[in-house]
């Protein structure tokens, strides 16, 4: 009986942690990128480099959005296709397809995006809280920014990729 109650407590604690909204994005520089017709932004301090896409080595048993790993100057880097992770329309890989290499949760990870747009210096007045949505899994959007008639979703990559990184073997 105690084990059942303890298990229920652990489950409630875990759901409470995942239900907490991400803190609102702060003013600063954001690298913007495109996935289909949508535009996103990530804190430039998370970005290590931008590379052209190269076919990664597949990891057996990894989720379909984890395309595999590449060797980046001696570091094995997992590659996550953000289109697949966000359940977007699947786009074909082309010469504009790039990998943004990020520092996420004390790890290096590459994310496949359709293209990189630019780096924007967002001021506080351009950043608005995201609408409250009941859709599960949207807690990684930390703000919506309006810039020159463009809507930009600012993303917390730690939250977005946390599950993907947890699904990988520790050595990857």
PDB file of C-alpha atoms in Angstrom:
ATOM      1  CA  UNK A   1       0.000   0.000   0.000  1.00  0.00           C
ATOM      2  CA  UNK A   2       2.792   2.447   0.858  1.00  0.00           C
ATOM      3  CA  UNK A   3       4.499   1.731  -2.477  1.00  0.00           C
ATOM      4  CA  UNK A   4       1.280   2.569  -4.345  1.00  0.00           C
ATOM      5  CA  UNK A   5       0.905   5.883  -2.509  1.00  0.00           C
ATOM      6  CA  UNK A   6       4.594   6.670  -3.050  1.00  0.00           C
ATOM      7  CA  UNK A   7       4.245   5.928  -6.785  1.00  0.00           C
ATOM      8  CA  UNK A   8       1.221   8.218  -7.061  1.00  0.00           C
ATOM      9  CA  UNK A   9       3.132  10.973  -5.244  1.00  0.00           C
ATOM     10  CA  UNK A  10       6.092  10.613  -7.608  1.00  0.00           C
ATOM     11  CA  UNK A  11       3.765  10.741 -10.640  1.00  0.00           C
ATOM     12  CA  UNK A  12       2.054  13.897  -9.313  1.00  0.00           C
ATOM     13  CA  UNK A  13       5.434  15.524  -8.625  1.00  0.00           C
ATOM     14  CA  UNK A  14       6.676  14.713 -12.142  1.00  0.00           C
ATOM     15  CA  UNK A  15       3.529  16.093 -13.775  1.00  0.00           C
ATOM     16  CA  UNK A  16       3.762  19.252 -11.669  1.00  0.00           C
ATOM     17  CA  UNK A  17       7.334  19.778 -12.893  1.00  0.00           C
ATOM     18  CA  UNK A  18       6.401  19.351 -16.539  1.00  0.00           C
ATOM     19  CA  UNK A  19       3.290  21.538 -16.242  1.00  0.00           C
ATOM     20  CA  UNK A  20       5.230  24.608 -15.074  1.00  0.00           C
ATOM     21  CA  UNK A  21       5.392  27.169 -17.861  1.00  0.00           C
ATOM     22  CA  UNK A  22       8.751  28.230 -19.220  1.00  0.00           C
ATOM     23  CA  UNK A  23       9.895  31.644 -18.030  1.00  0.00           C
ATOM     24  CA  UNK A  24       9.193  34.491 -20.457  1.00  0.00           C
ATOM     25  CA  UNK A  25      12.015  35.078 -22.924  1.00  0.00           C
ATOM     26  CA  UNK A  26      14.240  38.046 -22.117  1.00  0.00           C
ATOM     27  CA  UNK A  27      15.413  40.843 -24.415  1.00  0.00           C
ATOM     28  CA  UNK A  28      18.622  40.097 -26.277  1.00  0.00           C
ATOM     29  CA  UNK A  29      19.995  38.533 -29.430  1.00  0.00           C
ATOM     30  CA  UNK A  30      18.205  35.599 -31.052  1.00  0.00           C
ATOM     31  CA  UNK A  31      19.196  33.461 -34.015  1.00  0.00           C
ATOM     32  CA  UNK A  32      16.136  33.091 -36.225  1.00  0.00           C
ATOM     33  CA  UNK A  33      15.430  30.032 -38.339  1.00  0.00           C
ATOM     34  CA  UNK A  34      12.643  28.653 -40.496  1.00  0.00           C
ATOM     35  CA  UNK A  35      10.711  25.412 -40.372  1.00  0.00           C
ATOM     36  CA  UNK A  36       8.306  25.401 -43.287  1.00  0.00           C
ATOM     37  CA  UNK A  37       6.475  28.729 -43.256  1.00  0.00           C
ATOM     38  CA  UNK A  38       7.034  29.313 -39.541  1.00  0.00           C
ATOM     39  CA  UNK A  39       9.860  31.337 -38.050  1.00  0.00           C
ATOM     40  CA  UNK A  40      11.490  30.594 -34.702  1.00  0.00           C
ATOM     41  CA  UNK A  41      14.178  32.156 -32.553  1.00  0.00           C
ATOM     42  CA  UNK A  42      16.704  30.711 -30.125  1.00  0.00           C
ATOM     43  CA  UNK A  43      18.886  32.591 -27.650  1.00  0.00           C
ATOM     44  CA  UNK A  44      22.162  33.264 -29.478  1.00  0.00           C
ATOM     45  CA  UNK A  45      24.101  32.267 -26.341  1.00  0.00           C
ATOM     46  CA  UNK A  46      22.953  28.654 -26.877  1.00  0.00           C
ATOM     47  CA  UNK A  47      24.348  28.586 -30.433  1.00  0.00           C
ATOM     48  CA  UNK A  48      27.830  27.175 -30.985  1.00  0.00           C
ATOM     49  CA  UNK A  49      27.893  27.082 -34.775  1.00  0.00           C
ATOM     50  CA  UNK A  50      25.861  26.673 -37.945  1.00  0.00           C
ATOM     51  CA  UNK A  51      26.820  23.886 -40.361  1.00  0.00           C
ATOM     52  CA  UNK A  52      25.579  22.506 -43.638  1.00  0.00           C
ATOM     53  CA  UNK A  53      23.594  19.298 -43.290  1.00  0.00           C
ATOM     54  CA  UNK A  54      25.515  16.036 -43.610  1.00  0.00           C
ATOM     55  CA  UNK A  55      23.914  12.624 -43.349  1.00  0.00           C
ATOM     56  CA  UNK A  56      24.333  11.404 -39.740  1.00  0.00           C
ATOM     57  CA  UNK A  57      24.996   7.832 -38.632  1.00  0.00           C
ATOM     58  CA  UNK A  58      21.690   6.351 -37.458  1.00  0.00           C
ATOM     59  CA  UNK A  59      21.301   5.183 -33.849  1.00  0.00           C
ATOM     60  CA  UNK A  60      19.269   1.953 -33.661  1.00  0.00           C
ATOM     61  CA  UNK A  61      16.170   2.314 -31.494  1.00  0.00           C
ATOM     62  CA  UNK A  62      16.291   6.136 -31.340  1.00  0.00           C
ATOM     63  CA  UNK A  63      13.041   8.078 -31.890  1.00  0.00           C
ATOM     64  CA  UNK A  64      12.370   8.957 -35.546  1.00  0.00           C
ATOM     65  CA  UNK A  65      13.181  12.642 -34.974  1.00  0.00           C
ATOM     66  CA  UNK A  66      16.717  11.733 -33.832  1.00  0.00           C
ATOM     67  CA  UNK A  67      18.389  11.402 -37.219  1.00  0.00           C
ATOM     68  CA  UNK A  68      21.602   9.976 -35.749  1.00  0.00           C
ATOM     69  CA  UNK A  69      25.014  11.304 -34.744  1.00  0.00           C
ATOM     70  CA  UNK A  70      27.926  13.078 -36.413  1.00  0.00           C
ATOM     71  CA  UNK A  71      31.544  13.416 -35.346  1.00  0.00           C
ATOM     72  CA  UNK A  72      32.220  17.117 -34.850  1.00  0.00           C
ATOM     73  CA  UNK A  73      35.950  17.582 -34.238  1.00  0.00           C
ATOM     74  CA  UNK A  74      36.083  14.531 -31.987  1.00  0.00           C
ATOM     75  CA  UNK A  75      32.749  15.122 -30.235  1.00  0.00           C
ATOM     76  CA  UNK A  76      29.856  12.786 -31.050  1.00  0.00           C
ATOM     77  CA  UNK A  77      26.858  15.078 -31.571  1.00  0.00           C
ATOM     78  CA  UNK A  78      23.237  13.843 -31.772  1.00  0.00           C
ATOM     79  CA  UNK A  79      21.241  15.363 -34.647  1.00  0.00           C
ATOM     80  CA  UNK A  80      17.534  16.108 -34.096  1.00  0.00           C
ATOM     81  CA  UNK A  81      15.252  17.053 -37.000  1.00  0.00           C
ATOM     82  CA  UNK A  82      13.104  19.849 -35.541  1.00  0.00           C
ATOM     83  CA  UNK A  83      10.479  19.432 -38.263  1.00  0.00           C
ATOM     84  CA  UNK A  84       9.908  15.883 -37.102  1.00  0.00           C
ATOM     85  CA  UNK A  85      10.215  16.781 -33.398  1.00  0.00           C
ATOM     86  CA  UNK A  86       7.539  19.474 -33.786  1.00  0.00           C
ATOM     87  CA  UNK A  87       5.405  17.283 -36.056  1.00  0.00           C
ATOM     88  CA  UNK A  88       5.595  19.787 -38.923  1.00  0.00           C
ATOM     89  CA  UNK A  89       5.145  18.957 -42.561  1.00  0.00           C
ATOM     90  CA  UNK A  90       8.189  17.037 -43.614  1.00  0.00           C
ATOM     91  CA  UNK A  91      10.402  19.030 -45.958  1.00  0.00           C
ATOM     92  CA  UNK A  92      13.027  17.631 -48.241  1.00  0.00           C
ATOM     93  CA  UNK A  93      16.682  18.147 -47.445  1.00  0.00           C
ATOM     94  CA  UNK A  94      18.195  20.643 -49.883  1.00  0.00           C
ATOM     95  CA  UNK A  95      21.278  22.897 -50.118  1.00  0.00           C
ATOM     96  CA  UNK A  96      19.627  25.407 -47.717  1.00  0.00           C
ATOM     97  CA  UNK A  97      19.046  22.784 -45.008  1.00  0.00           C
ATOM     98  CA  UNK A  98      21.372  23.497 -42.104  1.00  0.00           C
ATOM     99  CA  UNK A  99      22.249  22.177 -38.678  1.00  0.00           C
ATOM    100  CA  UNK A 100      22.406  24.590 -35.760  1.00  0.00           C
ATOM    101  CA  UNK A 101      24.822  23.230 -33.152  1.00  0.00           C
ATOM    102  CA  UNK A 102      23.596  24.152 -29.667  1.00  0.00           C
ATOM    103  CA  UNK A 103      24.652  23.775 -26.045  1.00  0.00           C
ATOM    104  CA  UNK A 104      21.596  22.180 -24.413  1.00  0.00           C
ATOM    105  CA  UNK A 105      21.419  20.717 -20.899  1.00  0.00           C
ATOM    106  CA  UNK A 106      25.224  20.509 -20.612  1.00  0.00           C
ATOM    107  CA  UNK A 107      25.395  18.639 -23.949  1.00  0.00           C
ATOM    108  CA  UNK A 108      26.096  19.509 -27.538  1.00  0.00           C
ATOM    109  CA  UNK A 109      23.259  18.757 -29.954  1.00  0.00           C
ATOM    110  CA  UNK A 110      22.582  19.643 -33.576  1.00  0.00           C
ATOM    111  CA  UNK A 111      19.132  20.576 -34.823  1.00  0.00           C
ATOM    112  CA  UNK A 112      18.126  20.328 -38.478  1.00  0.00           C
ATOM    113  CA  UNK A 113      16.207  23.372 -39.745  1.00  0.00           C
ATOM    114  CA  UNK A 114      15.105  24.463 -43.208  1.00  0.00           C
ATOM    115  CA  UNK A 115      17.189  27.632 -43.150  1.00  0.00           C
ATOM    116  CA  UNK A 116      18.724  30.233 -40.873  1.00  0.00           C
ATOM    117  CA  UNK A 117      17.408  33.773 -41.314  1.00  0.00           C
ATOM    118  CA  UNK A 118      19.428  36.218 -39.238  1.00  0.00           C
ATOM    119  CA  UNK A 119      20.319  37.413 -35.754  1.00  0.00           C
ATOM    120  CA  UNK A 120      17.855  39.868 -34.233  1.00  0.00           C
ATOM    121  CA  UNK A 121      18.380  42.071 -31.205  1.00  0.00           C
ATOM    122  CA  UNK A 122      14.941  41.908 -29.600  1.00  0.00           C
ATOM    123  CA  UNK A 123      13.863  44.662 -27.264  1.00  0.00           C
ATOM    124  CA  UNK A 124      11.480  44.077 -24.339  1.00  0.00           C
ATOM    125  CA  UNK A 125       8.541  45.766 -26.098  1.00  0.00           C
ATOM    126  CA  UNK A 126       8.777  43.280 -29.005  1.00  0.00           C
ATOM    127  CA  UNK A 127       8.477  40.238 -26.707  1.00  0.00           C
ATOM    128  CA  UNK A 128       5.009  39.136 -25.579  1.00  0.00           C
ATOM    129  CA  UNK A 129       3.978  36.110 -23.501  1.00  0.00           C
ATOM    130  CA  UNK A 130       2.697  33.207 -25.571  1.00  0.00           C
ATOM    131  CA  UNK A 131      -1.035  32.556 -25.475  1.00  0.00           C
ATOM    132  CA  UNK A 132      -2.114  29.987 -22.915  1.00  0.00           C
ATOM    133  CA  UNK A 133      -2.780  26.836 -24.854  1.00  0.00           C
ATOM    134  CA  UNK A 134      -4.145  23.602 -23.542  1.00  0.00           C
ATOM    135  CA  UNK A 135      -2.064  21.694 -26.086  1.00  0.00           C
ATOM    136  CA  UNK A 136       0.412  19.458 -24.333  1.00  0.00           C
ATOM    137  CA  UNK A 137       4.011  19.882 -25.355  1.00  0.00           C
ATOM    138  CA  UNK A 138       3.877  23.569 -26.264  1.00  0.00           C
ATOM    139  CA  UNK A 139       5.558  24.665 -23.022  1.00  0.00           C
ATOM    140  CA  UNK A 140       8.835  25.215 -24.905  1.00  0.00           C
ATOM    141  CA  UNK A 141       7.519  28.415 -26.567  1.00  0.00           C
ATOM    142  CA  UNK A 142       8.681  31.126 -24.171  1.00  0.00           C
ATOM    143  CA  UNK A 143       7.384  34.158 -26.076  1.00  0.00           C
ATOM    144  CA  UNK A 144       6.072  35.537 -29.329  1.00  0.00           C
ATOM    145  CA  UNK A 145       8.039  38.403 -30.822  1.00  0.00           C
ATOM    146  CA  UNK A 146       6.706  40.849 -33.403  1.00  0.00           C
ATOM    147  CA  UNK A 147       9.400  42.200 -35.671  1.00  0.00           C
ATOM    148  CA  UNK A 148       8.670  44.184 -38.839  1.00  0.00           C
ATOM    149  CA  UNK A 149       5.313  42.469 -39.446  1.00  0.00           C
ATOM    150  CA  UNK A 150       6.821  39.031 -38.726  1.00  0.00           C
ATOM    151  CA  UNK A 151       5.737  36.738 -35.930  1.00  0.00           C
ATOM    152  CA  UNK A 152       8.592  34.875 -34.331  1.00  0.00           C
ATOM    153  CA  UNK A 153       8.218  32.054 -31.798  1.00  0.00           C
ATOM    154  CA  UNK A 154      11.009  32.116 -29.223  1.00  0.00           C
ATOM    155  CA  UNK A 155      11.912  28.637 -28.050  1.00  0.00           C
ATOM    156  CA  UNK A 156      13.505  27.178 -24.930  1.00  0.00           C
ATOM    157  CA  UNK A 157      15.704  24.482 -26.469  1.00  0.00           C
ATOM    158  CA  UNK A 158      16.349  22.833 -23.079  1.00  0.00           C
ATOM    159  CA  UNK A 159      12.609  22.119 -22.781  1.00  0.00           C
ATOM    160  CA  UNK A 160      12.118  21.253 -26.441  1.00  0.00           C
ATOM    161  CA  UNK A 161      15.060  18.854 -26.667  1.00  0.00           C
ATOM    162  CA  UNK A 162      15.118  17.531 -23.095  1.00  0.00           C
ATOM    163  CA  UNK A 163      13.026  14.482 -23.958  1.00  0.00           C
ATOM    164  CA  UNK A 164      15.052  13.811 -27.122  1.00  0.00           C
ATOM    165  CA  UNK A 165      18.325  13.970 -25.207  1.00  0.00           C
ATOM    166  CA  UNK A 166      16.941  11.741 -22.474  1.00  0.00           C
ATOM    167  CA  UNK A 167      16.027   9.184 -25.124  1.00  0.00           C
ATOM    168  CA  UNK A 168      19.639   8.889 -26.288  1.00  0.00           C
ATOM    169  CA  UNK A 169      22.273   6.632 -24.802  1.00  0.00           C
ATOM    170  CA  UNK A 170      24.490   8.489 -22.303  1.00  0.00           C
ATOM    171  CA  UNK A 171      27.541   8.109 -24.541  1.00  0.00           C
ATOM    172  CA  UNK A 172      25.942   9.937 -27.492  1.00  0.00           C
TER     173      UNK A 172
END
